[in-house]
Short mmCIF file of C-alpha atoms in Angstrom, two decimals:
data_model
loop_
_atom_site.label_atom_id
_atom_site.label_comp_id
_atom_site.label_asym_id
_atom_site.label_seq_id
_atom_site.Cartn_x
_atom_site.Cartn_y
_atom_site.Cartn_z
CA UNK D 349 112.82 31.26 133.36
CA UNK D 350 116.85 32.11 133.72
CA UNK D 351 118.51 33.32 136.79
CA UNK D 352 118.34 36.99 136.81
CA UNK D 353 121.63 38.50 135.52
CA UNK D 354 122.02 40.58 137.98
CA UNK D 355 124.04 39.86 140.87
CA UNK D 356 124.56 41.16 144.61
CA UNK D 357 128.04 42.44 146.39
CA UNK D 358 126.08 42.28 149.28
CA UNK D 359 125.71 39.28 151.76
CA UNK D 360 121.63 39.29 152.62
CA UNK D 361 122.21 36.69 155.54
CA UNK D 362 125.09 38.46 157.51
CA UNK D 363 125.34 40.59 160.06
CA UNK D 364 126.21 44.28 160.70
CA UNK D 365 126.29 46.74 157.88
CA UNK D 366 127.03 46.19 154.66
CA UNK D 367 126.89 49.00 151.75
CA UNK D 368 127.16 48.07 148.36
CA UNK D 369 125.73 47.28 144.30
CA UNK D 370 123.46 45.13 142.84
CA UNK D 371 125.01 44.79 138.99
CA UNK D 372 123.33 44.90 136.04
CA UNK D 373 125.56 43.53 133.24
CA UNK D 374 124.62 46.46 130.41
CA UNK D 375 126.62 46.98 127.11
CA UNK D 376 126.33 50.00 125.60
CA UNK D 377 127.84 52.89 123.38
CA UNK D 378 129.83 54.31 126.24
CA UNK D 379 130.74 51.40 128.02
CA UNK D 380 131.32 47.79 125.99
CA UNK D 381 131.45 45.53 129.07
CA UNK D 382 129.75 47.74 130.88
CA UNK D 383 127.11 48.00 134.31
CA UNK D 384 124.23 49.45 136.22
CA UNK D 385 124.89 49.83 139.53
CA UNK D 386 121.95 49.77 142.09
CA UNK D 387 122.82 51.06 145.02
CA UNK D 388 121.90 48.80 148.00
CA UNK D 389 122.60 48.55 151.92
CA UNK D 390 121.85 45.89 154.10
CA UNK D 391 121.70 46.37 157.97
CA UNK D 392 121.27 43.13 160.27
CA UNK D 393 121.45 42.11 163.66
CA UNK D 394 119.68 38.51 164.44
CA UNK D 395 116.46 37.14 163.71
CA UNK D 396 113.47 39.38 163.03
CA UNK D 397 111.37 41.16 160.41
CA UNK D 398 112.63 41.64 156.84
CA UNK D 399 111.91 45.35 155.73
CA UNK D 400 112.58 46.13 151.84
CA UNK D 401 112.59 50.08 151.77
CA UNK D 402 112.64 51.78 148.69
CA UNK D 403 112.99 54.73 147.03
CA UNK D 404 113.56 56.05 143.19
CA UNK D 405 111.16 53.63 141.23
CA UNK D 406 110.72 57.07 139.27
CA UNK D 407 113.83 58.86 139.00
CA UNK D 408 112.42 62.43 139.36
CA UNK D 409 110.80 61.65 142.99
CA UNK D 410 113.89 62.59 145.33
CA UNK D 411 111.83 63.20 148.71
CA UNK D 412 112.48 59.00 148.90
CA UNK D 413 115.73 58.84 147.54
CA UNK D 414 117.22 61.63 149.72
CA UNK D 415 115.21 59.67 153.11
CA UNK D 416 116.93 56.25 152.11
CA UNK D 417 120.12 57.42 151.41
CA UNK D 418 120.79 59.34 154.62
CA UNK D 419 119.01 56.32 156.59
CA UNK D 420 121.36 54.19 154.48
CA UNK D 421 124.20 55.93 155.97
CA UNK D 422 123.26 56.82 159.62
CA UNK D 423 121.45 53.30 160.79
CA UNK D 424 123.13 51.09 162.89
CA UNK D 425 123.20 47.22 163.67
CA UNK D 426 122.83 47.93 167.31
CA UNK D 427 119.66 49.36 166.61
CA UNK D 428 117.89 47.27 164.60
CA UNK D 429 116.16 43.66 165.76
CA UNK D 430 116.12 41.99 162.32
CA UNK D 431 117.18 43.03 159.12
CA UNK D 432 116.51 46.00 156.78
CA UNK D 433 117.42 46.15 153.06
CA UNK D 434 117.63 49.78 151.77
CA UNK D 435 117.81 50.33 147.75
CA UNK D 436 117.80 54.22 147.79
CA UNK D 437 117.48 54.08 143.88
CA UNK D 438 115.12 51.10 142.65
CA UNK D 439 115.86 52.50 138.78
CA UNK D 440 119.60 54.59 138.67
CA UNK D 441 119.44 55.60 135.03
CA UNK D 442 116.12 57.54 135.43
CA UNK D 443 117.68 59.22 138.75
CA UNK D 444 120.64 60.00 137.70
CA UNK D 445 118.92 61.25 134.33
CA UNK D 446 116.29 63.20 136.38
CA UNK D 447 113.41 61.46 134.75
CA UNK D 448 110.52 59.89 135.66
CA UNK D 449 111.62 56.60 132.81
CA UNK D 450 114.63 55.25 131.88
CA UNK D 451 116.90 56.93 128.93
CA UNK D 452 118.53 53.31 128.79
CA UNK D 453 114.99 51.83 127.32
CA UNK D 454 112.35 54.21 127.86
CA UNK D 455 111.18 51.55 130.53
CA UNK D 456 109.40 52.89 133.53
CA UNK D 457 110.09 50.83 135.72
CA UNK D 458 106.56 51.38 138.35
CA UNK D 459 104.50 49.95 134.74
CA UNK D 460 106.85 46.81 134.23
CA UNK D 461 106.41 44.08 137.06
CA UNK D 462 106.36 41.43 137.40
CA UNK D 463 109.76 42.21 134.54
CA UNK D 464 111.31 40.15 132.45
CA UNK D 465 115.22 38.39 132.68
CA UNK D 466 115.66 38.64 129.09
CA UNK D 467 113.87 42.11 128.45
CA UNK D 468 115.62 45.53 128.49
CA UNK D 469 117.65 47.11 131.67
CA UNK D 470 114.05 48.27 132.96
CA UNK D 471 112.22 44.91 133.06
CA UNK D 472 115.49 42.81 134.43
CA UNK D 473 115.49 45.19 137.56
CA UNK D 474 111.66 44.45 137.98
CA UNK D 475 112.49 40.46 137.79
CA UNK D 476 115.16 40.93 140.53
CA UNK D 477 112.84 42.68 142.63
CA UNK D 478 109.82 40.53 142.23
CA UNK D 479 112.14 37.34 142.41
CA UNK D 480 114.51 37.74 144.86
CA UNK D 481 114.39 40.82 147.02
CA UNK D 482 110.37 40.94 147.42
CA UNK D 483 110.46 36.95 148.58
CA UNK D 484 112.80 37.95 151.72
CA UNK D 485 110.80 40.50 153.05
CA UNK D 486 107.94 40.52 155.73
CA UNK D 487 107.33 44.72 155.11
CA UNK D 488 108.00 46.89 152.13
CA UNK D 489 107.62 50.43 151.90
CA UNK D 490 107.75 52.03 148.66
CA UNK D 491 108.28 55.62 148.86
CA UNK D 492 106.92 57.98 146.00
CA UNK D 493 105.99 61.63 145.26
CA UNK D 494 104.72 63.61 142.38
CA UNK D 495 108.04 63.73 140.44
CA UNK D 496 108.22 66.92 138.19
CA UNK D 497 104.67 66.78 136.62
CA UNK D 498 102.43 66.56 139.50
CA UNK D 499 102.55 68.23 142.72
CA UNK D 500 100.83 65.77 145.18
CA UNK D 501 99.46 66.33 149.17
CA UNK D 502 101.46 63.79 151.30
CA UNK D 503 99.94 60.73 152.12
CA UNK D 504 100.28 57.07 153.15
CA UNK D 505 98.58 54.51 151.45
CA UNK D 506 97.30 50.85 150.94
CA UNK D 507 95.08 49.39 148.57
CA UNK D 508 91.52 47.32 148.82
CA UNK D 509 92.73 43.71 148.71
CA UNK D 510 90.42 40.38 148.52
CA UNK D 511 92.14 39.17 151.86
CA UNK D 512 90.63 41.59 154.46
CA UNK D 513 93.79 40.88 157.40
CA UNK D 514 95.91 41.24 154.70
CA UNK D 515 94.16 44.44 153.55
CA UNK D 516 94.34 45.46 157.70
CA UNK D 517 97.86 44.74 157.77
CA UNK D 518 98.67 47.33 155.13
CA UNK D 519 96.31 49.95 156.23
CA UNK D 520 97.40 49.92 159.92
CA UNK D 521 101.26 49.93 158.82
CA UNK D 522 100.13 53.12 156.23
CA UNK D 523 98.45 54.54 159.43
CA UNK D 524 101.66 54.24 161.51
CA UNK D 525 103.45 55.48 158.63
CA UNK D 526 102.41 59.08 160.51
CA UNK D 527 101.40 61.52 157.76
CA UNK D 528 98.08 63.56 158.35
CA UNK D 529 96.37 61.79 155.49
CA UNK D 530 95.74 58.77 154.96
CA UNK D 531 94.27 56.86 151.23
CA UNK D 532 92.84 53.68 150.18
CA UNK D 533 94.25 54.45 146.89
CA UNK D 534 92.61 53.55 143.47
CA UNK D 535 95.29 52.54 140.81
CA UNK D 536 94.55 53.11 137.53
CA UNK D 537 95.86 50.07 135.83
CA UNK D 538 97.80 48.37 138.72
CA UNK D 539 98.55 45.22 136.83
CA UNK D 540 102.45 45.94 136.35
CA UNK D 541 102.94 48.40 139.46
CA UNK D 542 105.69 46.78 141.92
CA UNK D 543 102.59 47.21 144.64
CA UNK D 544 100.75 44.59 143.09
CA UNK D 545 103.72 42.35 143.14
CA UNK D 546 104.46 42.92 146.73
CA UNK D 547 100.88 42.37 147.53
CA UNK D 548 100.02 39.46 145.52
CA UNK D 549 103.39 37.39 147.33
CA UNK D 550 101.44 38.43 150.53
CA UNK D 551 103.66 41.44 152.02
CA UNK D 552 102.61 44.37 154.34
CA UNK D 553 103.00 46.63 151.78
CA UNK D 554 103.14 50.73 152.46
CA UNK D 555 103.11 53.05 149.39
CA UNK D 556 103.26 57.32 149.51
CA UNK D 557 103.23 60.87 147.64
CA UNK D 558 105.26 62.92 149.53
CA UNK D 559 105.09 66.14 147.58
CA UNK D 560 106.11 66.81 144.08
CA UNK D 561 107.56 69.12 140.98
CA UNK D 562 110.25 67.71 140.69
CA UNK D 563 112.29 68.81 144.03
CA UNK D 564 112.11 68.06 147.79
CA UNK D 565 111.60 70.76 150.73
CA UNK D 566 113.24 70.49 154.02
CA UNK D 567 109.46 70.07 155.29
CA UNK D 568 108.77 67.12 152.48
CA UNK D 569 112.02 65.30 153.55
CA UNK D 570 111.28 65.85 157.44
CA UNK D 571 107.98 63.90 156.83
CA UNK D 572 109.76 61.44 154.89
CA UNK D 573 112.45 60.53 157.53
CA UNK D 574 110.23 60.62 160.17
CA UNK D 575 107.72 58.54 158.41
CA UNK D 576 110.30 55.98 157.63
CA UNK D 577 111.21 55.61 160.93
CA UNK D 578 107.54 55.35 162.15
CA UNK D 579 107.51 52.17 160.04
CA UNK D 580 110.16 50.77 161.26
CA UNK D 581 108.86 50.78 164.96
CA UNK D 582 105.46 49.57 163.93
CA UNK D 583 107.31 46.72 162.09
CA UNK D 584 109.38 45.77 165.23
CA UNK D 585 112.22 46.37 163.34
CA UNK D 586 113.28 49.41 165.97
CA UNK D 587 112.32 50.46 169.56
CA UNK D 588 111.03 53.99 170.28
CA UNK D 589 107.24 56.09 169.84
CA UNK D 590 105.67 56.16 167.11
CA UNK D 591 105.34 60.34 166.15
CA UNK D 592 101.42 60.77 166.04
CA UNK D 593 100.40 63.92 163.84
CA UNK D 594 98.56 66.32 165.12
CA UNK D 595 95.54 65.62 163.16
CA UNK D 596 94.03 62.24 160.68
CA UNK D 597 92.18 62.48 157.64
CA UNK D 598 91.12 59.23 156.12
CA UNK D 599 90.18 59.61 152.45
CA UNK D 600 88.86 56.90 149.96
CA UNK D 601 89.39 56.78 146.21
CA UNK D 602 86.06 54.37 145.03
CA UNK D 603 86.76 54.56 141.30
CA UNK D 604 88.18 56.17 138.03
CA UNK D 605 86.13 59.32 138.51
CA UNK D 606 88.78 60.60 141.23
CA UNK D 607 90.60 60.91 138.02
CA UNK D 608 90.26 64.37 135.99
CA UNK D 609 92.05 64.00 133.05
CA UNK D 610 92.60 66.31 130.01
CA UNK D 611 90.98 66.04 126.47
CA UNK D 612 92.42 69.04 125.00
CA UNK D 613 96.38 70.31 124.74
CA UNK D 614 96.71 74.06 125.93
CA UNK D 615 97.66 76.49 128.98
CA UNK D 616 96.30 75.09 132.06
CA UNK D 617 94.48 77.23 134.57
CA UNK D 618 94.07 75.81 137.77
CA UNK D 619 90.34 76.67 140.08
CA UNK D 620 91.47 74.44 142.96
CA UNK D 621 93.92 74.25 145.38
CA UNK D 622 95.89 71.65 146.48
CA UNK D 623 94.28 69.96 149.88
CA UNK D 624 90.91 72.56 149.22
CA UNK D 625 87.55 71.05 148.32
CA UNK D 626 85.48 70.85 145.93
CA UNK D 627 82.13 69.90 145.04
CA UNK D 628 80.33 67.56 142.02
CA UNK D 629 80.11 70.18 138.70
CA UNK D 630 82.44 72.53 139.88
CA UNK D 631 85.20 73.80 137.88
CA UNK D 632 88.57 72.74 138.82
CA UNK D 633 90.78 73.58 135.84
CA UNK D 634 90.33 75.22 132.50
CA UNK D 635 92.49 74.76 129.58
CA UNK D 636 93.41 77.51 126.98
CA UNK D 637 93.96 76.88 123.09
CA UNK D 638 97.64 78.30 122.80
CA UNK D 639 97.65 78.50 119.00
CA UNK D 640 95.06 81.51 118.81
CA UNK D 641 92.99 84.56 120.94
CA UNK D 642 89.61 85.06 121.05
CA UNK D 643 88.85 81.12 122.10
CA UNK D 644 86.99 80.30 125.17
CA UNK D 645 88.88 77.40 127.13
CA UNK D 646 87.33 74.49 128.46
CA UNK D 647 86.46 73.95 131.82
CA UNK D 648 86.89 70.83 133.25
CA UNK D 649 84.64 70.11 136.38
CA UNK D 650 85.02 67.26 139.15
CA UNK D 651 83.01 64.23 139.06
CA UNK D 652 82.42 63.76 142.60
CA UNK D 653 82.61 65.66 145.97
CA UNK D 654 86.37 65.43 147.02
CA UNK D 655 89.41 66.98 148.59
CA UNK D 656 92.27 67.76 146.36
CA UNK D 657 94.82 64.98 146.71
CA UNK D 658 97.03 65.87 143.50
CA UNK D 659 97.36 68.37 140.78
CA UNK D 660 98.94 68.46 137.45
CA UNK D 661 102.49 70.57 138.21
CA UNK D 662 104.07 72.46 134.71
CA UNK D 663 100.99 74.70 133.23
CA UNK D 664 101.49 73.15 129.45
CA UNK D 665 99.22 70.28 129.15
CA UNK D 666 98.91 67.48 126.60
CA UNK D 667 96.07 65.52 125.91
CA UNK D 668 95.70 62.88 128.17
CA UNK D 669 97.41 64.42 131.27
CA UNK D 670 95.58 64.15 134.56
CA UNK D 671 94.78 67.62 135.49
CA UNK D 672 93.37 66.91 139.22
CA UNK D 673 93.04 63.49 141.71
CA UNK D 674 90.20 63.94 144.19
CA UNK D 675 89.41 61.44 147.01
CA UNK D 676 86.29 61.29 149.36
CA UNK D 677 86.63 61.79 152.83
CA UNK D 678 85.93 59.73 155.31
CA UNK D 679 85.51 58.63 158.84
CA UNK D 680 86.92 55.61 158.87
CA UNK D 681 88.84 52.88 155.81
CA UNK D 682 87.57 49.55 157.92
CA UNK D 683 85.13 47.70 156.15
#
């Protein structure tokens, strides 16, 4: 496999901050010799922890890209012990777009790792990642939300992993992480997600929702920051108290039946609220046939007992669209 063709302006071993691109040699219609620039700042002072923070692996999920670029621009050297590598915008053409895939290649750039050097824009940014920037970190927190099709309850997450202290290591980090809930998540096909990735090279990894449709809320983007931050203590990386909420809930996501996803294109009605619960049977979301009157919709019921961790956003649904994520609560994610 080739060298990626991307290259840094950045110097990962030196000290103090440095704020600059990772380049992307692209030719296109509007620019011959042309580049994507990706953002990147890196803030060191000694030895330490490595933390890879990112944001904008979907380019419609701004509650992490709006956290990562005012970190980017307000941490100092003095405070950190270690090093911290901030890429506000994993994927720039889907943020600057404001869409959830690339208008470069389609690519989405969360179903593409471990990427590709000689693939399309999309898949050379997941090489770089999984090749070069994942390998120097310890920690990586990966910041996501609902972008502008699903509206999602915040939480921090990790996922069940074969190594159980590795598996710990995630889940307490996710737990410092400082959000109310807290998920062993259930991926629906996590081969090409970046967490897999950072998990199978044997990183503390961290993922989130932090809210969703599309837009952030000065309430979304205080959780954000201060969840950030909250990390980086737990991580070493900074000095101060971790910020405890007020109350825990621990949910668990067992299997492909948290999923309720839609068999019919129509009007969606939603019978559930966001953070309510519901029970096994019930209805959580009918669907209307849009092309006549006089049609009953379809009801779509839950397949367990669960809270409501996310719900479908815009009220026009395709077939295929998931219409409602539920998660079991419990007392405690050990095992």
């Amino acid at each position: 496999m080739r060298e990626s063709p991307i290259s840094a302006t950045v110097d990962f071993d030196a000290d103090g901050v440095q704020h600059g691109f990772l380049k992307l040699p692209v030719s296109h219609d509007e620019s011959a010799w042309g580049a994507i620039m990706i953002p990147i700042t890196v803030i060191k002072r000694g030895d330490g922890p490595t933390a890879l923070l990112t944001g904008g692996n979907h380019g419609d999920e701004y509650e992490g890209i709006t956290a990562l670029m005012k970190l980017a621009n307000r941490l100092t050297a003095e405070e950190v012990s270690g090093r911290v590598i901030i890429v506000p915008m994993m994927n720039p053409p889907a943020a600057e777009a404001g869409r959830r895939t690339s208008p470069m290649d389609k690519g989405n750039l969360n179903r593409s790792f471990p990427g590709d050097p000689d693939g399309g824009p999309t898949h050379q940014i997941a090489d770089y990642f999984t090749r070069y920037l994942v390998p120097m970190c310890d920690v990586a927190l990966d910041l996501h939300s609902g972008g502008r099709t699903l509206d999602i309850l915040p939480f921090a997450a990790a996922h069940r992993l074969e190594d159980l202290e590795h598996e710990r290591a995630c889940m307490s980090a996710a737990l410092a992480f400082g959000v109310q809930t807290t998920i062993m998540m259930f991926e629906l096909d996590a081969a090409a997600l970046y967490d897999t990735v950072v998990e199978a090279q044997g990183k503390t990894l961290v993922t989130t929702e932090l809210g969703g449709g599309g837009t952030s809320t000065p309430a979304s983007i205080e959780l954000t920051e201060r969840g950030v931050r909250n990390f980086l203590i737990h991580t070493g990386l900074l000095d101060g108290e971790l910020t405890e909420p007020a109350h825990r809930r621990f949910v668990e996501m067992p299997d492909a039946s948290c999923y309720v996803q839609s068999e019919h294109a129509g009007l969606l009605e939603m019978t559930c609220a966001l953070g309510g619960h519901v029970r096994k049977g019930e209805v959580v979301a009918r669907i209307y046939d849009m092309t006549r009157t006089g049609v009953e919709p379809v009801d779509y019921r839950a397949e367990r007992d669960g809270i409501v961790l996310a719900r479908r956003f815009p009220a026009k649904v395709a077939m295929g669209d998931t219409l409602v994520v539920l998660g079991e609560e419990v007392a405690t994610l050990e095992r």
